[in-house]
XYZ file of C-alpha atoms in Angstrom:
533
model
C 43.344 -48.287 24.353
C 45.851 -51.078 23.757
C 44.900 -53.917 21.911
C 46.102 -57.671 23.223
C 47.324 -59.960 21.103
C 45.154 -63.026 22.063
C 42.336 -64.678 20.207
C 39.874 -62.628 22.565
C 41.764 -59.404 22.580
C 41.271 -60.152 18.688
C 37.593 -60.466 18.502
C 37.728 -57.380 20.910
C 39.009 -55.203 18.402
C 37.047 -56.600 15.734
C 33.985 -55.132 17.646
C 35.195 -52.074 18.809
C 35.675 -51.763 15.211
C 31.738 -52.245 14.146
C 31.024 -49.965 16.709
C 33.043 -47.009 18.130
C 31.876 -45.067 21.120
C 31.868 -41.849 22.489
C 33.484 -40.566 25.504
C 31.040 -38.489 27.960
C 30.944 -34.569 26.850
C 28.825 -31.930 28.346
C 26.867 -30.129 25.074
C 27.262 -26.393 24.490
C 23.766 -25.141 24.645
C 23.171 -22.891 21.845
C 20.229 -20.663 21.369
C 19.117 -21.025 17.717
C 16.305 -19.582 15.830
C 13.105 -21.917 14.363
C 13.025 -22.379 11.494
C 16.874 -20.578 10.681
C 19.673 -22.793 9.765
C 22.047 -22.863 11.813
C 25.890 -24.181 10.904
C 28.449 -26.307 12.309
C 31.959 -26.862 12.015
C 34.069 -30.104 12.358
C 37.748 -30.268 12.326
C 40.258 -32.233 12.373
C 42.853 -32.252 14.723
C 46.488 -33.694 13.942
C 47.399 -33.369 17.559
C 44.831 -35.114 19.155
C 45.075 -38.469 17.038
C 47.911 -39.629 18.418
C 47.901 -43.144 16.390
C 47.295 -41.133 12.890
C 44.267 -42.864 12.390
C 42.439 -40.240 10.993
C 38.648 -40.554 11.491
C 36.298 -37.838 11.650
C 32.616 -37.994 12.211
C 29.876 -35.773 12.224
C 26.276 -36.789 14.405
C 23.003 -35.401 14.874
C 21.131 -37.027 17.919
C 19.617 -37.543 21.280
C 21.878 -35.386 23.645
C 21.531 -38.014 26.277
C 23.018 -40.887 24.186
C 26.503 -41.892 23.779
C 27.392 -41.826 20.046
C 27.856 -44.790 18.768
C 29.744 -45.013 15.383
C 29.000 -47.573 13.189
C 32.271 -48.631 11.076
C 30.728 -51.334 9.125
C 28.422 -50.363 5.971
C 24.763 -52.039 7.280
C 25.133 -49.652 9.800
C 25.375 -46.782 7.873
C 21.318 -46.066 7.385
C 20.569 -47.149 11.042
C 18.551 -44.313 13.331
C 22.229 -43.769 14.575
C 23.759 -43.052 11.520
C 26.668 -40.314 10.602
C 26.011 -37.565 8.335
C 29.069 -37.922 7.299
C 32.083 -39.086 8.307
C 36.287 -39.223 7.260
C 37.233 -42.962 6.676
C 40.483 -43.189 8.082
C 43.510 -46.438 8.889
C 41.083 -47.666 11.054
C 37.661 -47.855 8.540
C 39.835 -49.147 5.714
C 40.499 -52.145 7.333
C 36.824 -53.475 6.959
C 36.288 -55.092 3.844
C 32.715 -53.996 3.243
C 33.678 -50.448 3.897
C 36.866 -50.760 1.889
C 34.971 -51.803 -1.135
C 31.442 -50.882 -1.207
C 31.802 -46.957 0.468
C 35.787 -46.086 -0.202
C 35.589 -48.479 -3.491
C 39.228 -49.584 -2.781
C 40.287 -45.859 -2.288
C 43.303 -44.670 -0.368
C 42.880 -43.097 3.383
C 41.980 -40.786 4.426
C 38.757 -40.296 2.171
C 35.684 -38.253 2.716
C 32.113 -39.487 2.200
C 28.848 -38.124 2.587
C 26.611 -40.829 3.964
C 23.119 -39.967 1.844
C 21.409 -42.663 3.449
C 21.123 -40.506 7.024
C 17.454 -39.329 7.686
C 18.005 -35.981 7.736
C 19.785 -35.481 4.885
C 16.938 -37.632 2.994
C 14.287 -35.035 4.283
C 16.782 -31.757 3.578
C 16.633 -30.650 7.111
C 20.202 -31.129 7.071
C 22.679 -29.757 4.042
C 26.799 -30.514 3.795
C 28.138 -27.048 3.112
C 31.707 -28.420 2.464
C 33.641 -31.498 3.250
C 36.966 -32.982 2.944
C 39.505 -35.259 5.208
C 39.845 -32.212 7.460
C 37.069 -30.174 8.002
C 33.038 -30.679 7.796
C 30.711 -28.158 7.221
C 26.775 -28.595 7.692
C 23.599 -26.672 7.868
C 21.064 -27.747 9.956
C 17.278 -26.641 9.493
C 16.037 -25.257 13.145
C 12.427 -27.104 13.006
C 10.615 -28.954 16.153
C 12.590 -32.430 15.315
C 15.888 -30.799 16.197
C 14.892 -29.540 19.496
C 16.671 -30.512 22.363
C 19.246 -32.451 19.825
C 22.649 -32.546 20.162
C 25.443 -31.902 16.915
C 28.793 -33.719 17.597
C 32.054 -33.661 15.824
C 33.941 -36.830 16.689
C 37.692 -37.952 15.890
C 39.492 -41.376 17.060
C 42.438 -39.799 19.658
C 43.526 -43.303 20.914
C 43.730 -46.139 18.659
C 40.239 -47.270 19.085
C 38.405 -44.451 21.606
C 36.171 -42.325 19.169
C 35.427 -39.317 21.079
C 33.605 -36.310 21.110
C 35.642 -32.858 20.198
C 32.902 -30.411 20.014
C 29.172 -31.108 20.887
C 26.370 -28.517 20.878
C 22.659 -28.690 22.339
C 20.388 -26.962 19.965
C 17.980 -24.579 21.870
C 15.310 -23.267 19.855
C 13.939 -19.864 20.486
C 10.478 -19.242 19.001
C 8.720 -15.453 18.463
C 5.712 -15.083 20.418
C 2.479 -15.834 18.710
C -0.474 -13.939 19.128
C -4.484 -15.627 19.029
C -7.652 -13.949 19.445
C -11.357 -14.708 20.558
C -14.768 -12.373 19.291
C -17.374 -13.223 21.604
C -15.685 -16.565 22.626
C -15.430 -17.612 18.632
C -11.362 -18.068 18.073
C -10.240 -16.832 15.190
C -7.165 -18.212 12.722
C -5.113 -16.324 9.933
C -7.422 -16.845 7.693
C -10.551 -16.391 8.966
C -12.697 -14.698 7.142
C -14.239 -10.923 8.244
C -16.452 -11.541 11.107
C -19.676 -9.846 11.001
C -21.538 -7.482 13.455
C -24.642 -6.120 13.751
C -24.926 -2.427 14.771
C -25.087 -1.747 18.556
C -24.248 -5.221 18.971
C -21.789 -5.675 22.236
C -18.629 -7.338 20.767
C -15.952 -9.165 23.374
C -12.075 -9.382 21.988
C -9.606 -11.078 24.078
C -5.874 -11.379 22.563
C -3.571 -13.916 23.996
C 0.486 -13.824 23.682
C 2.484 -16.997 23.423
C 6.112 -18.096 23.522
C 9.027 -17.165 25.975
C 8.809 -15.346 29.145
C 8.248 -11.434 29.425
C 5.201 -10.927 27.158
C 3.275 -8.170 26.824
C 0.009 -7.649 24.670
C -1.891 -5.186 22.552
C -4.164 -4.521 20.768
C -4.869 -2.418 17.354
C -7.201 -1.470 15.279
C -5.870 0.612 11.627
C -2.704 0.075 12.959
C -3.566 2.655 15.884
C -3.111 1.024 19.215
C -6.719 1.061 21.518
C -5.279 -1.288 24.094
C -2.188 -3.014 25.612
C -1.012 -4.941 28.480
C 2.418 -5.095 29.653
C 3.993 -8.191 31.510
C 1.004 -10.172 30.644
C -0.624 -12.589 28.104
C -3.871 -11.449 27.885
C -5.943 -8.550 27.524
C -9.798 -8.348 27.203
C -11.416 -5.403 25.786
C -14.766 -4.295 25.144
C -16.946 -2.584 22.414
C -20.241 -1.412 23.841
C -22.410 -0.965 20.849
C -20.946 -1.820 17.540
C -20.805 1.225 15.030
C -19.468 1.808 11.708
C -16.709 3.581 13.151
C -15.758 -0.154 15.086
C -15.389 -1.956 11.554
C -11.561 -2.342 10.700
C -8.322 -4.506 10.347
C -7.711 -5.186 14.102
C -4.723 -6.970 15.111
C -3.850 -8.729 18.237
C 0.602 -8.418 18.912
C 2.459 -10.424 21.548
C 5.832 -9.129 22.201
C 8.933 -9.999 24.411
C 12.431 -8.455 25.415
C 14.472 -11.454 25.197
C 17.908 -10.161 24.138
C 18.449 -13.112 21.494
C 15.337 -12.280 19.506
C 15.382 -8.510 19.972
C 18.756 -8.901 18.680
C 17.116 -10.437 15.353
C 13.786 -8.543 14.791
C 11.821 -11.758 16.294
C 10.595 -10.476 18.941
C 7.191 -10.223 17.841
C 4.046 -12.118 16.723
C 0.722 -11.214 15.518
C -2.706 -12.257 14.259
C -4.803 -9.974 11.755
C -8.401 -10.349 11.579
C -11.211 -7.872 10.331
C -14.745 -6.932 12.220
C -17.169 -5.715 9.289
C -20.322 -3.778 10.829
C -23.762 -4.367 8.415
C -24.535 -1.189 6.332
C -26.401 -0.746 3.214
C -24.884 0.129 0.114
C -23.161 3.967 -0.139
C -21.925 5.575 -3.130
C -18.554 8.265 -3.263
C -20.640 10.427 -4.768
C -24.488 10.971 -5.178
C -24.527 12.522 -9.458
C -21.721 11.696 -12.118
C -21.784 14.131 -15.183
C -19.510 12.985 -18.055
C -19.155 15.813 -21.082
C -19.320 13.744 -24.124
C -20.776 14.115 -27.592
C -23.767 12.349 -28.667
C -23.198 8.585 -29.741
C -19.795 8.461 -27.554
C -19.490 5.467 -25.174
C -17.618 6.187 -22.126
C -16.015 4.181 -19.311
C -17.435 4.856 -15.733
C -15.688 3.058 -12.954
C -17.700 3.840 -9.237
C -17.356 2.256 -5.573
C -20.187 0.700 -3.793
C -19.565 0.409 -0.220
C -21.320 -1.533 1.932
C -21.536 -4.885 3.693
C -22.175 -7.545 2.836
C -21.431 -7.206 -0.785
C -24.412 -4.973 -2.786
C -25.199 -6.218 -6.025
C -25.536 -3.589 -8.830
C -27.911 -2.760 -11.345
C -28.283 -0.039 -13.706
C -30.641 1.180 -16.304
C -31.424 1.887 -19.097
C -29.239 -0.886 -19.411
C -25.966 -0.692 -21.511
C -23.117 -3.434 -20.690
C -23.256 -5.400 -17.855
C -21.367 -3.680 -15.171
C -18.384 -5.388 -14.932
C -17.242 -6.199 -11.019
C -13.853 -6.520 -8.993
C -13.311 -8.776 -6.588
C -14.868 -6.930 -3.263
C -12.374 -5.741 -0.420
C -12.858 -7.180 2.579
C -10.827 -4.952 4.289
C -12.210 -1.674 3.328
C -15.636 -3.275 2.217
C -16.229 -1.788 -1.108
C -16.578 -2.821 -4.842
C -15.598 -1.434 -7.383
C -17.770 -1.445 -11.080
C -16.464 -0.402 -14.382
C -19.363 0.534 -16.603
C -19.732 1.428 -20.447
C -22.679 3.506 -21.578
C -23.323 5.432 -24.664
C -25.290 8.926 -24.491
C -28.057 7.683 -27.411
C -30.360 10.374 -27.258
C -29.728 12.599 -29.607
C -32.568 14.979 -29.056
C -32.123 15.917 -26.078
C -28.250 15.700 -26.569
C -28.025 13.968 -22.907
C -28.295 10.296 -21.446
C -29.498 9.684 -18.105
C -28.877 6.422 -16.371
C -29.735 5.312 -12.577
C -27.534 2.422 -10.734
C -28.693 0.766 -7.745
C -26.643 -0.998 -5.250
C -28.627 -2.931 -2.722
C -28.098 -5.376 0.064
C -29.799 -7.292 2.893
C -29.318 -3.838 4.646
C -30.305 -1.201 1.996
C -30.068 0.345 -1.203
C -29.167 3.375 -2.745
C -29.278 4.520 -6.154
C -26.864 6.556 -8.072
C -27.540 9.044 -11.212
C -25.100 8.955 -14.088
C -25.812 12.060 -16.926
C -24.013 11.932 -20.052
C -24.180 15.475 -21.841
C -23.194 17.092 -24.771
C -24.475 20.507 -23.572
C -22.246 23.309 -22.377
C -21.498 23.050 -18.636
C -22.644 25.786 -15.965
C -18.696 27.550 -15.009
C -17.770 27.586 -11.443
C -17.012 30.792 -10.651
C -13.618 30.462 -8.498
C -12.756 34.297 -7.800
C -13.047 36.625 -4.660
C -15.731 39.674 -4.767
C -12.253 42.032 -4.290
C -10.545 44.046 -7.063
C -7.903 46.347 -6.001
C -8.464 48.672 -9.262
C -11.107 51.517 -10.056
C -12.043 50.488 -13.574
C -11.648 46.132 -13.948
C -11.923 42.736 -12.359
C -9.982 39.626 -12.666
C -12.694 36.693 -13.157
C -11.464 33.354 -12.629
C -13.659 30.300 -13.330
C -13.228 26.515 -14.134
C -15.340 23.566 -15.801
C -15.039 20.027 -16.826
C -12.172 19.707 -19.123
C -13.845 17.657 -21.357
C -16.826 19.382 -22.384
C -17.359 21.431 -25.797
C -17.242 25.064 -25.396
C -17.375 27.686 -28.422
C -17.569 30.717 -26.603
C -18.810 32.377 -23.264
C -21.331 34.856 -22.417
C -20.507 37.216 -19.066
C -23.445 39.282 -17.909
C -22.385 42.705 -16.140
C -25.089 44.974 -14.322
C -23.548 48.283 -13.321
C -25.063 50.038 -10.272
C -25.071 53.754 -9.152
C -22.491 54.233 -6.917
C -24.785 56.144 -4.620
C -28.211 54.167 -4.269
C -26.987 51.183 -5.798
C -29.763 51.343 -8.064
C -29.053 49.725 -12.186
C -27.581 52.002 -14.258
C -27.053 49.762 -17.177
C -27.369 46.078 -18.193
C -24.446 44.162 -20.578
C -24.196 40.920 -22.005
C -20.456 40.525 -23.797
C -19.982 37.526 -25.981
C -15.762 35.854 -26.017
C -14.522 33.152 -27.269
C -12.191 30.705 -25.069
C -8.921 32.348 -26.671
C -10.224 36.182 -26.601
C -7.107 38.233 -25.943
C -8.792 42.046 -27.127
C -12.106 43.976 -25.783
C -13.726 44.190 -22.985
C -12.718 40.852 -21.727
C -9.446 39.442 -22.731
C -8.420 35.560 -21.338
C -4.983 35.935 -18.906
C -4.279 32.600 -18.927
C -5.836 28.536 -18.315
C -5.240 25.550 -16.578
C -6.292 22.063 -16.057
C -6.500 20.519 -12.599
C -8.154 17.251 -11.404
C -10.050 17.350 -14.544
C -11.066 20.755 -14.814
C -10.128 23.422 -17.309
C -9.436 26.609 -14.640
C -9.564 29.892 -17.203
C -8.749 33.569 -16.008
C -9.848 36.842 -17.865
C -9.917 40.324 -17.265
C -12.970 42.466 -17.281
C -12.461 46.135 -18.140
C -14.354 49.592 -18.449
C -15.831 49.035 -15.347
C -17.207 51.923 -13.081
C -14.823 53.093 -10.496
C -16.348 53.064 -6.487
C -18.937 51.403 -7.715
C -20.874 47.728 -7.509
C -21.050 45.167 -10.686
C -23.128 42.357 -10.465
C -21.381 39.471 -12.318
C -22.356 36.642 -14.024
C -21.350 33.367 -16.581
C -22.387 31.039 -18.957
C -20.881 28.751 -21.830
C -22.305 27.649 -24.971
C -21.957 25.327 -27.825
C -23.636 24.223 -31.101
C -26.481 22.751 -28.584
C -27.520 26.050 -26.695
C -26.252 27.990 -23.458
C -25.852 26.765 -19.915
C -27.502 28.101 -16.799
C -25.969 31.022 -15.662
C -23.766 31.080 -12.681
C -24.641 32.859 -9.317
C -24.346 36.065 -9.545
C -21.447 37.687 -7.572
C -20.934 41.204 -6.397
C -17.989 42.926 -7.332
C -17.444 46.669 -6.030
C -14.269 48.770 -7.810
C -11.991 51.095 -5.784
C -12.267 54.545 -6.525
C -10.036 56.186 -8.988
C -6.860 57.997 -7.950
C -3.970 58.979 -9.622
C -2.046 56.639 -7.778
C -3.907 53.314 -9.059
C -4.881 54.260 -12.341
C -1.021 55.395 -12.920
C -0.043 52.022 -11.365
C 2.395 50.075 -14.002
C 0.510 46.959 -12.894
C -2.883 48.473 -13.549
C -4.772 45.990 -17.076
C -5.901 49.174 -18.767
C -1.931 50.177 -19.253
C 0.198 49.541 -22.156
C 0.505 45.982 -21.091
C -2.995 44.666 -20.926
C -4.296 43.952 -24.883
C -7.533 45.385 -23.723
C -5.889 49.284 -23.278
C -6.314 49.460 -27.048
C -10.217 49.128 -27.171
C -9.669 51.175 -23.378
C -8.093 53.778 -25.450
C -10.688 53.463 -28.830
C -13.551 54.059 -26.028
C -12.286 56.991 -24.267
C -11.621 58.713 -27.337
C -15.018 57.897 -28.912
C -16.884 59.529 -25.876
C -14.342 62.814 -25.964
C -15.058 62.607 -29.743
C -19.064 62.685 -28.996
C -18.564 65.483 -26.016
C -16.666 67.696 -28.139
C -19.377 67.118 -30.649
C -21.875 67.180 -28.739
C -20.644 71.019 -27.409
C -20.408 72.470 -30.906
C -24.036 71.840 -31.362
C -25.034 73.542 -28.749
C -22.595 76.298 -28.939
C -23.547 77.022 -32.926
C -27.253 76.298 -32.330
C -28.107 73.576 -34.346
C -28.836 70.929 -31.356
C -32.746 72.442 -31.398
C -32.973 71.908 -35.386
C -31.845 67.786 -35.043
């Protein structure tokens, strides 16, 4: 525009100077993410400002207004306002500009106009600025919806128009909501509670862009979906314990631009707990412990709602977690102290009850020897020994072991002969010998060989530990029936009554102890003195 030299064409220009226009620019619509921030570029160009002016703007506002630059400094925190802008020949020349915003400065300057709304609230942040290029970020929230970011430079002496200009679409993930039996539920609701055989009602609802699809989950295993729709409805017939669970409700869609980013999908969590009085993991805990020990117990009450726990006779005060409302348990830690030093054992009873039920829970501390488990097969693949295998809780007090062996006729199976054999934990000679131990998932695993047993016949077999406080129960007794003896497995290198099983040596001592008593035995009755003893 060319400016007239008259008193009007004067008072013209001092206007278009307060307030600069735009020229008409379609926006670039631009799909942005909520809640992303999204930035924009403004640069200067040389070529374009034909009078050398140099004035560069950058606005964030209605897409169907015009923007109108204010020049003069009470403009500056109007609803119109610049983020910031380039004060160029054509700024400098008003005096409140020139002083109060450029303080007398040379042009071109740049200045970041902190008085604009947005940048107030931080929705909108300069990146980097100078006379030739702006750089903003611009929070993607429901107030810039549908608004328009314009860079802006003076081409003709007073026309301020629009370079670039971009419409901010915002693209939203779908949200998922869900009703139980007509009650809608939010993100933090809290578990909602059935009854059993109660009928229960779940709809799940998708919102957001086009082309949704629904489903439903329960333990992260899907149980229903619904493609190209927003809602799905499904039904449980008669609530069970089995229908208790972290359910969630998922709304997705194939829109390229938030596949693209891992948006495509919303959800809403919510739990359905199913009343049931109070269970325990287990129905006995046995700690080993000596007499006057106090020992830490930690056990898990399921149930719901929340049991409350007692135990007695009482020790501490069970101390609770918080309860899990997603697996509905609680856990206890107790302390108790096995006081009776009599009987060398402590027995305590919890019970967890609710508006349900109760159940009850037996806790036996014990300095007695533990019952073994015996862990080994019936089978022996030798004529004349066994490998025993047995385990027990790791922490119990054990000075030695008693094994029980019944040797049967190979014929009628009737008892031949009864033997009790005493060994200590570490026995490596006689007719036991420990092979070798182990502790898993707190029990001590031990392995020992058995020799001189009768080949192709059965051995009944049986265990028991003791301490300073007597002997335990003996274990069931097994059956164990030894192959018959060839020269073959008896010659076998592998075979424990060789030269590499300790036990050969007392093997050995006993063989030659019954030739000794044969040979004996024979010269008696050969010389004639066996009727005189």
């Amino acid at each position: 525009m060319m400016l007239r030299q008259t008193s009007s064409g004067l008072l013209l220009a001092v206007g278009l100077l307060m307030f600069g226009w735009t020229c008409a620019l379609e926006p670039t619509s631009v799909d942005v993410l909520e809640n992303d921030w999204y930035e924009f570029e403004c640069v200067y160009n040389a070529q374009d400002d034909k009078n050398k002016v140099h004035e560069l703007t950058v606005h964030i506002q209605d897409c169907y207004s015009s923007a109108r630059i204010a020049l003069s400094r009470e403009h500056f925190s109007s609803a119109t306002a610049a983020v910031a802008v380039v004060f160029g020949k054509t700024s400098s020349q008003q005096a409140d500009i020139k002083s109060e915003l450029m303080k007398n400065q040379n042009w071109p300057m740049y200045y970041t106009n902190s008085e604009n709304a947005y940048l107030k609230e931080g929705l909108v942040k300069i990146v980097s600025g100078d006379v030739n290029k702006i750089s903003i970020k611009v929070n993607v929230t429901n107030r810039m919806d549908r608004r328009c970011i314009s860079c802006n430079q003076i081409k003709s002496y007073l026309d301020l128009e629009p370079t670039k200009k971009e419409a901010l679409k915002i693209r939203r993930p779908p949200t998922a909501s869900a009703t139980v039996n007509g009650a809608a539920l939010q993100p933090t609701s809290p578990a909602t509670a059935l009854q059993l055989n109660q009928t229960v009602t779940i709809i799940c609802t998708a919102s957001g862009p086009a082309q949704l699809s629904v489903t439903l989950l329960k333990d992260n295993r899907e149980i229903a979906s619904k493609p190209a729709s927003n809602s799905l409805t499904h039904v449980i017939a008669k609530a069970g314990r089995d229908s208790a669970g972290v359910y969630k409700c998922q709304a997705e869609t194939d829109l390229p631009f938030l596949v693209q980013r891992s948006r495509s999908s919303g959800s809403l969590e919510f739990v359905l707990a199913v009343n049931f009085a109070p269970t325990f993991e287990v129905s006995e805990i046995v700690r080993y412990t000596q007499v006057g020990n106090k020992e830490n117990i930690r056990i898990r009450v399921q149930s719901y709602p929340a049991a409350r726990l007692e135990c007695s006779p009482t020790g501490d005060m069970p101390i609770r977690e918080s309860y899990n409302n997603r697996e509905f348990f609680n856990e206890y830690d107790l302390t108790l102290t096995n006081l009776d030093s009599v009987r060398k054992e402590s027995k305590f009873r919890c019970t967890a009850t609710n508006e349900v039920g109760q159940r009850q829970l037996d806790i036996l501390l014990t300095a007695k020897a533990p019952t073994p488990e015996i862990l080994s097969s019936v089978n022996t693949k030798w004529s004349n020994s066994y490998r025993l295998e047995w385990q027990h809780d790791q922490n119990a007090s054990i000075d030695h072991y008693l094994v029980e062996i019944v040797y049967r006729n190979r014929d009628d199976n009737s008892e031949v002969n009864r033997t009790e054999i005493k060994f200590s934990p570490t026995q490596q000679k006689g007719s036991i010998a420990l092979v070798d131990g182990d502790t898993r998932n707190g029990k001590l695993i031990h392995s020992g060989q058995l020799v001189n047993l009768t080949p192709d016949s059965n051995h009944d077999i049986r265990l028991r530990s003791c301490n300073e406080h007597g002997c335990s129960e003996y274990t069931p007794t097994i059956s164990v029936r030894t192959q018959a003896k060839t020269a073959e497995n008896y010659n076998d290198p592998k075979n424990p009554m060789k030269s590499q099983n300790p036990n050969r040596a007392s093997a050995l001592s006993s063989d030659a102890a019954n030739l000794v008593g044969m040979i004996f035995t024979w010269l008696l009755l050969t010389v004639g003195l066996y009727p005189m003893l």
